[in-house]
Structure formats: C-alpha cells, structure tokens
Amino acid sequence: QVQLVESGGGLVQPGGSLRLSCTASGRISGFYVMGWYRQAPAKQRELVARITSDGRTNYAPSVTGRFTISRDNAKNTVYLQMNSLKPDDTAVYYCNLDYRGTYWGQGTQVTVSS
C-alpha cells in the first residue's frame, strides 16, 4: 500500500514563492505519474502539474511559466516550485500518484494574501 506525505504549504504574500514536496512510501518501480492538483473553495479539483517517471511534464495554462514540477526517483519524491504566486493560487494542494492504482495525499493549504 502506497501512502503520500505532503509538506511545504503555508501563507505567502502575492509575488512570493513556496515549494511543495510529496514523498511516496512503499516500493515503486517502473512507470508512474505523479502530480499536483488543487481545489479552491466552491471549485472543482483541477490539475496543476504532473510529471512521469521518465521526466515528461505538463502544466495547467494558469501556472505555466510560474510553477515547476520535478522529481527525485531515488527518493520517490516530487516537488512543486511555485513562484510569482497570486491570490488565485490559494487552494488546498493535493499530491497524486498513478501507479498500479490512484493515490492521493491528505492535502496542504496554500494561501496567497497580503
């Protein structure tokens, strides 16, 4: 059974930066996709960015050029570097893993406010 543990959320001013981390426990070998989704109040959960085990990435248009997703396969960890944050980025961010099933983290709050 795989579990995902997230960290790195918090409160930041507009224009600031945060880095989220997500580590998957358990043994993972072979192809997988890890990513970040977010859900703001009264809105549907949406994809932010995802990365495959061989390094391919894709981003939501709203974060392209501001956010960068990366991974460390040896640590089963994915990172989301968020720069130039805007109030519209405020949401609960969830880590997601597709590997012989779908797994979700518990979510971490990101609040962008002055």
GROMACS .gro file of N, CA and C in nm:
model
  342
    1GLN      N    1   0.084  -0.119   0.000
    1GLN     CA    2   0.000   0.000   0.000
    1GLN      C    3   0.088   0.124   0.000
    2VAL      N    4   0.059   0.216  -0.090
    2VAL     CA    5   0.137   0.338  -0.103
    2VAL      C    6   0.068   0.450  -0.025
    3GLN      N    7   0.147   0.527   0.046
    3GLN     CA    8   0.096   0.646   0.112
    3GLN      C    9   0.177   0.766   0.065
    4LEU      N   10   0.107   0.880   0.055
    4LEU     CA   11   0.170   1.004   0.010
    4LEU      C   12   0.171   1.104   0.125
    5VAL      N   13   0.287   1.161   0.150
    5VAL     CA   14   0.301   1.260   0.257
    5VAL      C   15   0.348   1.391   0.195
    6GLU      N   16   0.269   1.495   0.216
    6GLU     CA   17   0.297   1.626   0.158
    6GLU      C   18   0.351   1.720   0.264
    7SER      N   19   0.424   1.818   0.219
    7SER     CA   20   0.472   1.925   0.308
    7SER      C   21   0.499   2.049   0.225
    8GLY      N   22   0.509   2.163   0.293
    8GLY     CA   23   0.554   2.286   0.228
    8GLY      C   24   0.449   2.393   0.207
    9GLY      N   25   0.326   2.368   0.242
    9GLY     CA   26   0.225   2.471   0.226
    9GLY      C   27   0.241   2.582   0.328
   10GLY      N   28   0.158   2.685   0.316
   10GLY     CA   29   0.164   2.794   0.411
   10GLY      C   30   0.105   2.922   0.356
   11LEU      N   31   0.133   3.030   0.426
   11LEU     CA   32   0.085   3.163   0.389
   11LEU      C   33   0.200   3.241   0.326
   12VAL      N   34   0.172   3.302   0.213
   12VAL     CA   35   0.275   3.380   0.143
   12VAL      C   36   0.209   3.502   0.080
   13GLN      N   37   0.285   3.608   0.067
   13GLN     CA   38   0.233   3.729   0.005
   13GLN      C   39   0.233   3.715  -0.146
   14PRO      N   40   0.146   3.788  -0.214
   14PRO     CA   41   0.148   3.787  -0.361
   14PRO      C   42   0.288   3.819  -0.414
   15GLY      N   43   0.328   3.744  -0.515
   15GLY     CA   44   0.461   3.757  -0.571
   15GLY      C   45   0.565   3.669  -0.505
   16GLY      N   46   0.529   3.607  -0.396
   16GLY     CA   47   0.622   3.520  -0.323
   16GLY      C   48   0.632   3.381  -0.382
   17SER      N   49   0.709   3.297  -0.312
   17SER     CA   50   0.735   3.160  -0.357
   17SER      C   51   0.713   3.061  -0.245
   18LEU      N   52   0.678   2.941  -0.285
   18LEU     CA   53   0.669   2.826  -0.196
   18LEU      C   54   0.714   2.704  -0.273
   19ARG      N   55   0.762   2.604  -0.198
   19ARG     CA   56   0.793   2.475  -0.259
   19ARG      C   57   0.720   2.366  -0.183
   20LEU      N   58   0.643   2.288  -0.257
   20LEU     CA   59   0.573   2.174  -0.202
   20LEU      C   60   0.652   2.047  -0.230
   21SER      N   61   0.645   1.954  -0.135
   21SER     CA   62   0.709   1.823  -0.153
   21SER      C   63   0.608   1.714  -0.126
   22CYS      N   64   0.624   1.604  -0.195
   22CYS     CA   65   0.538   1.488  -0.174
   22CYS      C   66   0.624   1.363  -0.187
   23THR      N   67   0.624   1.283  -0.081
   23THR     CA   68   0.701   1.159  -0.081
   23THR      C   69   0.608   1.041  -0.073
   24ALA      N   70   0.632   0.946  -0.160
   24ALA     CA   71   0.554   0.823  -0.162
   24ALA      C   72   0.627   0.714  -0.086
   25SER      N   73   0.556   0.654   0.009
   25SER     CA   74   0.613   0.541   0.083
   25SER      C   75   0.588   0.414   0.004
   26GLY      N   76   0.653   0.310   0.042
   26GLY     CA   77   0.632   0.185  -0.028
   26GLY      C   78   0.724   0.172  -0.147
   27ARG      N   79   0.727   0.055  -0.205
   27ARG     CA   80   0.817   0.027  -0.315
   27ARG      C   81   0.752   0.065  -0.447
   28ILE      N   82   0.819   0.151  -0.523
   28ILE     CA   83   0.771   0.193  -0.654
   28ILE      C   84   0.880   0.165  -0.755
   29SER      N   85   0.848   0.084  -0.854
   29SER     CA   86   0.944   0.057  -0.961
   29SER      C   87   0.868   0.052  -1.091
   30GLY      N   88   0.928   0.107  -1.193
   30GLY     CA   89   0.862   0.111  -1.322
   30GLY      C   90   0.794   0.245  -1.346
   31PHE      N   91   0.710   0.246  -1.448
   31PHE     CA   92   0.649   0.372  -1.491
   31PHE      C   93   0.544   0.421  -1.391
   32TYR      N   94   0.546   0.552  -1.363
   32TYR     CA   95   0.443   0.612  -1.281
   32TYR      C   96   0.425   0.757  -1.323
   33VAL      N   97   0.317   0.815  -1.278
   33VAL     CA   98   0.291   0.957  -1.296
   33VAL      C   99   0.259   1.017  -1.160
   34MET      N  100   0.328   1.122  -1.124
   34MET     CA  101   0.299   1.194  -1.001
   34MET      C  102   0.265   1.337  -1.035
   35GLY      N  103   0.176   1.394  -0.958
   35GLY     CA  104   0.137   1.530  -0.990
   35GLY      C  105   0.073   1.602  -0.873
   36TRP      N  106   0.039   1.725  -0.899
   36TRP     CA  107  -0.029   1.810  -0.802
   36TRP      C  108  -0.160   1.859  -0.860
   37TYR      N  109  -0.262   1.851  -0.777
   37TYR     CA  110  -0.392   1.907  -0.808
   37TYR      C  111  -0.423   2.010  -0.699
   38ARG      N  112  -0.519   2.094  -0.725
   38ARG     CA  113  -0.561   2.190  -0.623
   38ARG      C  114  -0.711   2.209  -0.628
   39GLN      N  115  -0.763   2.247  -0.511
   39GLN     CA  116  -0.906   2.272  -0.502
   39GLN      C  117  -0.928   2.394  -0.416
   40ALA      N  118  -0.985   2.496  -0.477
   40ALA     CA  119  -1.022   2.618  -0.406
   40ALA      C  120  -1.166   2.604  -0.357
   41PRO      N  121  -1.203   2.684  -0.257
   41PRO     CA  122  -1.341   2.676  -0.205
   41PRO      C  123  -1.444   2.694  -0.316
   42ALA      N  124  -1.543   2.606  -0.315
   42ALA     CA  125  -1.655   2.610  -0.410
   42ALA      C  126  -1.612   2.585  -0.554
   43LYS      N  127  -1.494   2.530  -0.574
   43LYS     CA  128  -1.447   2.498  -0.709
   43LYS      C  129  -1.411   2.351  -0.717
   44GLN      N  130  -1.406   2.300  -0.840
   44GLN     CA  131  -1.367   2.162  -0.861
   44GLN      C  132  -1.216   2.147  -0.850
   45ARG      N  133  -1.175   2.027  -0.815
   45ARG     CA  134  -1.032   1.997  -0.812
   45ARG      C  135  -0.978   2.002  -0.954
   46GLU      N  136  -0.860   2.065  -0.970
   46GLU     CA  137  -0.804   2.081  -1.103
   46GLU      C  138  -0.657   2.041  -1.103
   47LEU      N  139  -0.611   1.995  -1.217
   47LEU     CA  140  -0.470   1.960  -1.233
   47LEU      C  141  -0.386   2.087  -1.233
   48VAL      N  142  -0.275   2.082  -1.160
   48VAL     CA  143  -0.179   2.191  -1.162
   48VAL      C  144  -0.060   2.153  -1.249
   49ALA      N  145   0.000   2.038  -1.220
   49ALA     CA  146   0.117   1.993  -1.295
   49ALA      C  147   0.138   1.845  -1.266
   50ARG      N  148   0.199   1.774  -1.361
   50ARG     CA  149   0.232   1.636  -1.336
   50ARG      C  150   0.358   1.600  -1.411
   51ILE      N  151   0.421   1.494  -1.364
   51ILE     CA  152   0.547   1.451  -1.421
   51ILE      C  153   0.550   1.299  -1.424
   52THR      N  154   0.605   1.243  -1.531
   52THR     CA  155   0.619   1.099  -1.541
   52THR      C  156   0.754   1.056  -1.485
   53SER      N  157   0.767   0.927  -1.463
   53SER     CA  158   0.892   0.875  -1.409
   53SER      C  159   1.008   0.895  -1.505
   54ASP      N  160   0.979   0.914  -1.634
   54ASP     CA  161   1.086   0.941  -1.729
   54ASP      C  162   1.100   1.089  -1.761
   55GLY      N  163   1.034   1.174  -1.679
   55GLY     CA  164   1.062   1.317  -1.684
   55GLY      C  165   0.974   1.404  -1.770
   56ARG      N  166   0.873   1.348  -1.831
   56ARG     CA  167   0.782   1.432  -1.910
   56ARG      C  168   0.689   1.508  -1.818
   57THR      N  169   0.663   1.634  -1.855
   57THR     CA  170   0.581   1.719  -1.769
   57THR      C  171   0.467   1.783  -1.847
   58ASN      N  172   0.362   1.820  -1.777
   58ASN     CA  173   0.264   1.908  -1.834
   58ASN      C  174   0.204   1.993  -1.722
   59TYR      N  175   0.159   2.112  -1.760
   59TYR     CA  176   0.114   2.213  -1.664
   59TYR      C  177  -0.021   2.269  -1.706
   60ALA      N  178  -0.095   2.315  -1.607
   60ALA     CA  179  -0.215   2.392  -1.636
   60ALA      C  180  -0.172   2.527  -1.696
   61PRO      N  181  -0.248   2.579  -1.791
   61PRO     CA  182  -0.210   2.708  -1.852
   61PRO      C  183  -0.193   2.819  -1.748
   62SER      N  184  -0.270   2.815  -1.643
   62SER     CA  185  -0.268   2.923  -1.545
   62SER      C  186  -0.139   2.927  -1.464
   63VAL      N  187  -0.060   2.820  -1.466
   63VAL     CA  188   0.063   2.817  -1.387
   63VAL      C  189   0.188   2.807  -1.474
   64THR      N  190   0.170   2.787  -1.601
   64THR     CA  191   0.285   2.774  -1.691
   64THR      C  192   0.373   2.898  -1.684
   65GLY      N  193   0.502   2.875  -1.666
   65GLY     CA  194   0.597   2.984  -1.654
   65GLY      C  195   0.619   3.031  -1.512
   66ARG      N  196   0.533   2.989  -1.421
   66ARG     CA  197   0.547   3.028  -1.279
   66ARG      C  198   0.580   2.909  -1.189
   67PHE      N  199   0.524   2.793  -1.221
   67PHE     CA  200   0.543   2.673  -1.140
   67PHE      C  201   0.634   2.575  -1.215
   68THR      N  202   0.712   2.499  -1.139
   68THR     CA  203   0.797   2.396  -1.196
   68THR      C  204   0.783   2.270  -1.114
   69ILE      N  205   0.754   2.160  -1.181
   69ILE     CA  206   0.746   2.030  -1.115
   69ILE      C  207   0.872   1.953  -1.146
   70SER      N  208   0.922   1.882  -1.045
   70SER     CA  209   1.042   1.800  -1.063
   70SER      C  210   1.028   1.677  -0.974
   71ARG      N  211   1.117   1.578  -0.997
   71ARG     CA  212   1.108   1.457  -0.917
   71ARG      C  213   1.245   1.402  -0.888
   72ASP      N  214   1.251   1.327  -0.780
   72ASP     CA  215   1.371   1.252  -0.742
   72ASP      C  216   1.327   1.107  -0.730
   73ASN      N  217   1.354   1.029  -0.833
   73ASN     CA  218   1.308   0.891  -0.834
   73ASN      C  219   1.367   0.809  -0.719
   74ALA      N  220   1.490   0.836  -0.684
   74ALA     CA  221   1.555   0.760  -0.577
   74ALA      C  222   1.485   0.781  -0.443
   75LYS      N  223   1.422   0.898  -0.427
   75LYS     CA  224   1.354   0.929  -0.301
   75LYS      C  225   1.202   0.916  -0.313
   76ASN      N  226   1.154   0.876  -0.431
   76ASN     CA  227   1.009   0.868  -0.454
   76ASN      C  228   0.941   1.000  -0.418
   77THR      N  229   1.004   1.109  -0.455
   77THR     CA  230   0.957   1.241  -0.415
   77THR      C  231   0.936   1.329  -0.537
   78VAL      N  232   0.829   1.406  -0.533
   78VAL     CA  233   0.801   1.506  -0.635
   78VAL      C  234   0.793   1.642  -0.568
   79TYR      N  235   0.840   1.743  -0.637
   79TYR     CA  236   0.843   1.878  -0.585
   79TYR      C  237   0.762   1.971  -0.677
   80LEU      N  238   0.703   2.072  -0.618
   80LEU     CA  239   0.638   2.176  -0.696
   80LEU      C  240   0.691   2.310  -0.649
   81GLN      N  241   0.775   2.371  -0.731
   81GLN     CA  242   0.826   2.504  -0.702
   81GLN      C  243   0.728   2.606  -0.758
   82MET      N  244   0.675   2.690  -0.671
   82MET     CA  245   0.574   2.787  -0.709
   82MET      C  246   0.630   2.928  -0.690
   83ASN      N  247   0.643   2.999  -0.799
   83ASN     CA  248   0.694   3.136  -0.797
   83ASN      C  249   0.587   3.233  -0.845
   84SER      N  250   0.608   3.359  -0.815
   84SER     CA  251   0.514   3.464  -0.858
   84SER      C  252   0.370   3.428  -0.821
   85LEU      N  253   0.353   3.388  -0.699
   85LEU     CA  254   0.222   3.342  -0.655
   85LEU      C  255   0.120   3.454  -0.656
   86LYS      N  256  -0.003   3.419  -0.688
   86LYS     CA  257  -0.115   3.512  -0.696
   86LYS      C  258  -0.225   3.469  -0.599
   87PRO      N  259  -0.310   3.562  -0.560
   87PRO     CA  260  -0.422   3.522  -0.473
   87PRO      C  261  -0.506   3.408  -0.532
   88ASP      N  262  -0.518   3.403  -0.665
   88ASP     CA  263  -0.595   3.296  -0.729
   88ASP      C  264  -0.531   3.159  -0.713
   89ASP      N  265  -0.407   3.154  -0.667
   89ASP     CA  266  -0.342   3.025  -0.643
   89ASP      C  267  -0.381   2.967  -0.508
   90THR      N  268  -0.453   3.043  -0.429
   90THR     CA  269  -0.496   2.995  -0.298
   90THR      C  270  -0.587   2.874  -0.313
   91ALA      N  271  -0.551   2.765  -0.245
   91ALA     CA  272  -0.624   2.640  -0.256
   91ALA      C  273  -0.560   2.537  -0.165
   92VAL      N  274  -0.627   2.425  -0.151
   92VAL     CA  275  -0.564   2.307  -0.093
   92VAL      C  276  -0.500   2.230  -0.208
   93TYR      N  277  -0.373   2.202  -0.193
   93TYR     CA  278  -0.297   2.132  -0.296
   93TYR      C  279  -0.282   1.984  -0.256
   94TYR      N  280  -0.315   1.898  -0.350
   94TYR     CA  281  -0.312   1.754  -0.326
   94TYR      C  282  -0.209   1.688  -0.417
   95CYS      N  283  -0.131   1.601  -0.358
   95CYS     CA  284  -0.039   1.519  -0.435
   95CYS      C  285  -0.115   1.397  -0.488
   96ASN      N  286  -0.079   1.355  -0.607
   96ASN     CA  287  -0.145   1.242  -0.672
   96ASN      C  288  -0.040   1.150  -0.732
   97LEU      N  289  -0.064   1.021  -0.719
   97LEU     CA  290   0.024   0.921  -0.779
   97LEU      C  291  -0.061   0.821  -0.856
   98ASP      N  292  -0.026   0.800  -0.981
   98ASP     CA  293  -0.085   0.692  -1.060
   98ASP      C  294   0.021   0.585  -1.079
   99TYR      N  295   0.004   0.476  -1.008
   99TYR     CA  296   0.099   0.363  -1.014
   99TYR      C  297   0.025   0.240  -0.968
  100ARG      N  298  -0.017   0.161  -1.063
  100ARG     CA  299  -0.094   0.040  -1.030
  100ARG      C  300  -0.214   0.076  -0.943
  101GLY      N  301  -0.271   0.191  -0.971
  101GLY     CA  302  -0.381   0.244  -0.892
  101GLY      C  303  -0.362   0.392  -0.875
  102THR      N  304  -0.457   0.456  -0.811
  102THR     CA  305  -0.450   0.600  -0.790
  102THR      C  306  -0.447   0.629  -0.641
  103TYR      N  307  -0.355   0.716  -0.602
  103TYR     CA  308  -0.337   0.751  -0.462
  103TYR      C  309  -0.337   0.903  -0.447
  104TRP      N  310  -0.387   0.947  -0.331
  104TRP     CA  311  -0.394   1.090  -0.301
  104TRP      C  312  -0.330   1.118  -0.166
  105GLY      N  313  -0.266   1.233  -0.156
  105GLY     CA  314  -0.220   1.282  -0.029
  105GLY      C  315  -0.334   1.347   0.049
  106GLN      N  316  -0.302   1.391   0.169
  106GLN     CA  317  -0.404   1.448   0.256
  106GLN      C  318  -0.433   1.594   0.223
  107GLY      N  319  -0.347   1.656   0.147
  107GLY     CA  320  -0.367   1.796   0.108
  107GLY      C  321  -0.288   1.891   0.197
  108THR      N  322  -0.242   1.997   0.137
  108THR     CA  323  -0.172   2.101   0.213
  108THR      C  324  -0.223   2.238   0.167
  109GLN      N  325  -0.251   2.325   0.263
  109GLN     CA  326  -0.311   2.454   0.232
  109GLN      C  327  -0.206   2.552   0.185
  110VAL      N  328  -0.235   2.618   0.075
  110VAL     CA  329  -0.154   2.729   0.025
  110VAL      C  330  -0.243   2.853   0.022
  111THR      N  331  -0.203   2.956   0.093
  111THR     CA  332  -0.279   3.080   0.097
  111THR      C  333  -0.190   3.194   0.051
  112VAL      N  334  -0.236   3.266  -0.051
  112VAL     CA  335  -0.161   3.379  -0.104
  112VAL      C  336  -0.242   3.505  -0.072
  113SER      N  337  -0.188   3.584   0.018
  113SER     CA  338  -0.263   3.700   0.065
  113SER      C  339  -0.167   3.801   0.126
  114SER      N  340  -0.203   3.928   0.111
  114SER     CA  341  -0.124   4.034   0.174
  114SER      C  342  -0.180   4.069   0.311
   0.00000   0.00000   0.00000
